[in-house]
Amino acid sequence: MAVWGLGGRLGLRGCLGPGRLLCPRFQSRGSSGVEDGDRPEPSLKTPKIPKIYTKTGDKGFSSTFTGERRPKDDQVFEAVGTTDELSSAIGLAMEFITEMGHPFAEELEKIQCSLQDVGSALATPRSSAREAHLRHTTFEAGRVLELEQWIDKYSSQLPPLTAFILPPAPPFSFQSGGKSSCALHFCRAVCRRAERCVVPLVQMGETDANVAKFLNRLSDYLFTLARYAAMKEGKREKIYKKDDASDRT
């Protein structure tokens, strides 16, 4: 069962309790001179593994981190789900980026971790949160500043932007920008959608304004990184050209 926990989404809970002995035969000798392994072994019950499905959402409702039940199409869950989609898109992009040996893959992995914290903040609506909830899900402004530093680092190495850039499309070639750039442009588009989902929650006072700022900078970072990846791979970016009707006459 996956649940929202402190600082992110938690996976399956552990199955073995503390102190349970997996191999009693390898314990030291007891005071009676008999090895523990020679004593009758207690029966070990098979640990229960929690199922991934809970059936608690079958009626179209889900729980926030604060314990509040809301419809699954609530703005909170829309924002949480879109953030999760963004992290998945970044994971896909990282496959292409790692293949090309780009060092900024580590930055993207750190961003995925930050997106987990974004999800925790979003899943803790302030209207039902206690002080303890807010303490554990505060989203720090330092992450926004870090993105700005990364943007500046890559922007300083890029040629000036003089026209709109079209996201690459297959077949990938020298003219297209490449797979890494294409995947990052897709991540940028998903990030913009995540930001649009979060802004109303900020305006209603349901989530930290730093979450929206982070997503705003993240889309700029992904755009800049897409251009940088194309340049490092020796690919030419596709430039928007206005379709002038007079040219067809």
Coordinates of N, CA and C in Angstrom, one line a residue, residues 23-109:
C23 N 18.1 -16.7 11.1 CA 18.9 -18.0 11.1 C 19.3 -18.3 12.5
P24 N 18.5 -18.9 13.3 CA 18.8 -19.1 14.7 C 20.0 -20.1 14.9
R25 N 20.3 -20.9 13.9 CA 21.3 -21.9 14.0 C 22.7 -21.3 14.2
F26 N 22.8 -20.1 13.8 CA 24.1 -19.4 13.8 C 24.3 -18.5 15.1
Q27 N 23.5 -18.7 16.1 CA 23.6 -18.0 17.3 C 24.7 -18.6 18.2
S28 N 25.2 -17.9 19.2 CA 26.3 -18.4 20.0 C 25.8 -19.5 21.0
R29 N 26.7 -20.2 21.6 CA 26.4 -21.2 22.6 C 25.7 -20.6 23.8
G30 N 24.7 -21.3 24.4 CA 24.1 -20.8 25.6 C 24.9 -21.3 26.8
S31 N 24.4 -20.9 28.0 CA 25.2 -21.2 29.2 C 25.2 -22.7 29.5
S32 N 24.2 -23.4 29.0 CA 24.2 -24.9 29.2 C 25.1 -25.7 28.3
G33 N 25.8 -25.0 27.4 CA 26.8 -25.7 26.6 C 26.1 -26.2 25.3
V34 N 24.8 -25.9 25.1 CA 24.1 -26.4 23.9 C 24.0 -25.3 23.0
E35 N 24.4 -25.6 21.7 CA 24.2 -24.5 20.7 C 22.8 -24.2 20.5
D36 N 22.5 -22.9 20.3 CA 21.1 -22.5 20.1 C 20.5 -23.2 18.9
G37 N 21.4 -23.5 17.9 CA 20.9 -24.2 16.7 C 20.4 -25.6 16.9
D38 N 20.9 -26.2 18.1 CA 20.5 -27.6 18.4 C 19.2 -27.7 19.2
R39 N 18.8 -26.5 19.7 CA 17.5 -26.5 20.4 C 16.4 -26.6 19.4
P40 N 15.2 -27.0 19.8 CA 14.0 -27.0 18.9 C 13.8 -25.6 18.4
E41 N 13.7 -25.4 17.1 CA 13.4 -24.1 16.5 C 12.0 -23.7 16.6
P42 N 11.7 -22.5 17.1 CA 10.3 -22.1 17.1 C 9.8 -21.9 15.7
S43 N 8.5 -22.2 15.5 CA 7.9 -22.0 14.2 C 7.9 -20.5 13.8
L44 N 8.4 -20.2 12.6 CA 8.4 -18.8 12.2 C 7.2 -18.7 11.2
K45 N 6.3 -17.7 11.6 CA 5.1 -17.5 10.8 C 5.6 -16.7 9.5
T46 N 5.0 -17.0 8.5 CA 5.3 -16.3 7.2 C 4.8 -14.8 7.4
P47 N 5.7 -13.9 7.2 CA 5.4 -12.5 7.4 C 4.3 -12.1 6.4
K48 N 3.4 -11.3 6.9 CA 2.3 -10.8 6.0 C 2.8 -9.6 5.2
I49 N 2.6 -9.7 3.9 CA 3.0 -8.6 3.0 C 1.7 -7.8 2.6
P50 N 1.7 -6.5 2.9 CA 0.5 -5.8 2.6 C 0.3 -5.7 1.1
K51 N -0.9 -5.8 0.7 CA -1.3 -5.7 -0.7 C -1.2 -4.3 -1.2
I52 N -0.8 -4.2 -2.5 CA -0.7 -2.9 -3.1 C -2.1 -2.2 -3.3
Y53 N -3.1 -3.0 -3.4 CA -4.5 -2.5 -3.5 C -5.2 -2.5 -2.2
T54 N -5.9 -1.4 -1.9 CA -6.6 -1.3 -0.6 C -8.1 -1.2 -0.7
K55 N -8.6 -1.0 -1.9 CA -10.0 -0.9 -2.2 C -10.7 0.3 -1.6
T56 N -9.9 1.1 -0.9 CA -10.5 2.3 -0.2 C -10.9 3.4 -1.2
G57 N -10.4 3.3 -2.4 CA -10.7 4.3 -3.4 C -11.8 3.9 -4.4
D58 N -12.4 2.8 -4.2 CA -13.3 2.2 -5.2 C -14.5 3.1 -5.4
K59 N -14.9 3.9 -4.4 CA -16.1 4.8 -4.5 C -15.7 6.2 -5.0
G60 N -14.4 6.4 -5.5 CA -14.1 7.6 -6.1 C -13.5 8.7 -5.1
F61 N -13.1 8.2 -3.9 CA -12.6 9.1 -2.9 C -11.2 8.6 -2.5
S62 N -10.3 9.6 -2.1 CA -9.0 9.2 -1.6 C -8.7 10.1 -0.4
S63 N -7.6 9.8 0.3 CA -7.2 10.5 1.5 C -6.0 11.4 1.3
T64 N -6.1 12.6 1.9 CA -4.9 13.5 1.9 C -4.0 13.0 3.0
F65 N -2.8 13.7 3.1 CA -1.9 13.3 4.2 C -2.5 13.7 5.6
T66 N -3.4 14.6 5.6 CA -4.1 15.1 6.8 C -5.2 14.1 7.3
G67 N -5.5 13.1 6.4 CA -6.6 12.2 6.8 C -7.9 12.6 6.2
E68 N -8.0 13.7 5.5 CA -9.3 14.2 4.9 C -9.6 13.3 3.7
R69 N -10.9 13.0 3.5 CA -11.3 12.2 2.3 C -11.9 13.2 1.3
R70 N -11.4 13.2 0.1 CA -11.8 14.1 -1.0 C -12.1 13.3 -2.2
P71 N -12.9 13.8 -3.1 CA -13.1 13.1 -4.4 C -11.8 13.0 -5.2
K72 N -11.7 12.0 -6.0 CA -10.4 11.8 -6.7 C -10.2 12.9 -7.8
D73 N -11.3 13.6 -8.2 CA -11.1 14.6 -9.2 C -10.9 16.0 -8.5
D74 N -10.7 16.0 -7.2 CA -10.4 17.2 -6.5 C -9.1 17.9 -7.0
Q75 N -9.1 19.2 -6.9 CA -7.9 19.9 -7.4 C -6.6 19.4 -6.7
V76 N -6.7 19.1 -5.5 CA -5.5 18.6 -4.8 C -4.9 17.3 -5.5
F77 N -5.8 16.4 -5.8 CA -5.3 15.1 -6.4 C -4.9 15.3 -7.8
E78 N -5.6 16.3 -8.5 CA -5.2 16.6 -9.9 C -3.7 17.1 -9.9
A79 N -3.4 18.0 -8.9 CA -2.1 18.5 -8.8 C -1.1 17.5 -8.5
V80 N -1.4 16.6 -7.5 CA -0.5 15.5 -7.1 C -0.3 14.6 -8.2
G81 N -1.3 14.2 -9.0 CA -1.2 13.3 -10.1 C -0.4 13.8 -11.2
T82 N -0.5 15.1 -11.5 CA 0.2 15.7 -12.6 C 1.7 15.8 -12.2
T83 N 2.0 16.1 -10.9 CA 3.4 16.1 -10.4 C 4.0 14.7 -10.6
D84 N 3.2 13.7 -10.2 CA 3.7 12.3 -10.4 C 4.0 12.0 -11.9
E85 N 3.1 12.5 -12.7 CA 3.3 12.3 -14.2 C 4.6 13.0 -14.6
L86 N 4.9 14.2 -14.1 CA 6.1 14.9 -14.4 C 7.3 14.1 -14.0
S87 N 7.3 13.6 -12.8 CA 8.5 12.8 -12.4 C 8.7 11.6 -13.3
S88 N 7.6 11.0 -13.7 CA 7.7 9.8 -14.6 C 8.3 10.2 -15.9
A89 N 7.9 11.4 -16.4 CA 8.4 11.9 -17.7 C 9.9 12.2 -17.6
I90 N 10.3 12.7 -16.5 CA 11.7 13.0 -16.3 C 12.5 11.7 -16.2
G91 N 11.9 10.7 -15.6 CA 12.6 9.4 -15.5 C 12.8 8.8 -16.9
L92 N 11.8 9.0 -17.8 CA 12.0 8.5 -19.2 C 13.1 9.3 -19.9
A93 N 13.1 10.6 -19.7 CA 14.1 11.4 -20.3 C 15.5 11.0 -19.9
M94 N 15.6 10.7 -18.6 CA 16.9 10.3 -18.0 C 17.5 9.0 -18.7
E95 N 16.6 8.2 -19.3 CA 17.1 7.0 -20.0 C 17.9 7.5 -21.2
F96 N 17.3 8.4 -22.0 CA 18.1 8.9 -23.2 C 19.3 9.7 -22.7
I97 N 19.2 10.5 -21.7 CA 20.3 11.3 -21.2 C 21.4 10.5 -20.7
T98 N 21.1 9.4 -20.0 CA 22.2 8.6 -19.5 C 22.9 7.8 -20.6
E99 N 22.1 7.4 -21.6 CA 22.7 6.8 -22.8 C 23.8 7.7 -23.5
M100 N 23.5 9.0 -23.4 CA 24.5 9.9 -24.1 C 25.6 10.4 -23.1
G101 N 25.5 10.0 -21.9 CA 26.6 10.3 -20.9 C 26.5 11.7 -20.4
H102 N 25.4 12.4 -20.4 CA 25.3 13.7 -19.9 C 25.4 13.8 -18.4
P103 N 26.3 14.6 -17.9 CA 26.4 14.7 -16.4 C 25.3 15.3 -15.7
F104 N 24.4 16.0 -16.4 CA 23.2 16.6 -15.6 C 22.1 15.6 -15.3
A105 N 22.4 14.4 -15.5 CA 21.4 13.3 -15.1 C 21.3 13.4 -13.6
E106 N 22.3 13.7 -12.9 CA 22.3 13.8 -11.4 C 21.4 14.9 -10.9
E107 N 21.4 16.0 -11.7 CA 20.5 17.1 -11.3 C 19.0 16.7 -11.5
L108 N 18.7 15.9 -12.5 CA 17.4 15.5 -12.8 C 16.9 14.5 -11.7
E109 N 17.8 13.7 -11.2 CA 17.4 12.7 -10.2 C 17.1 13.5 -8.9

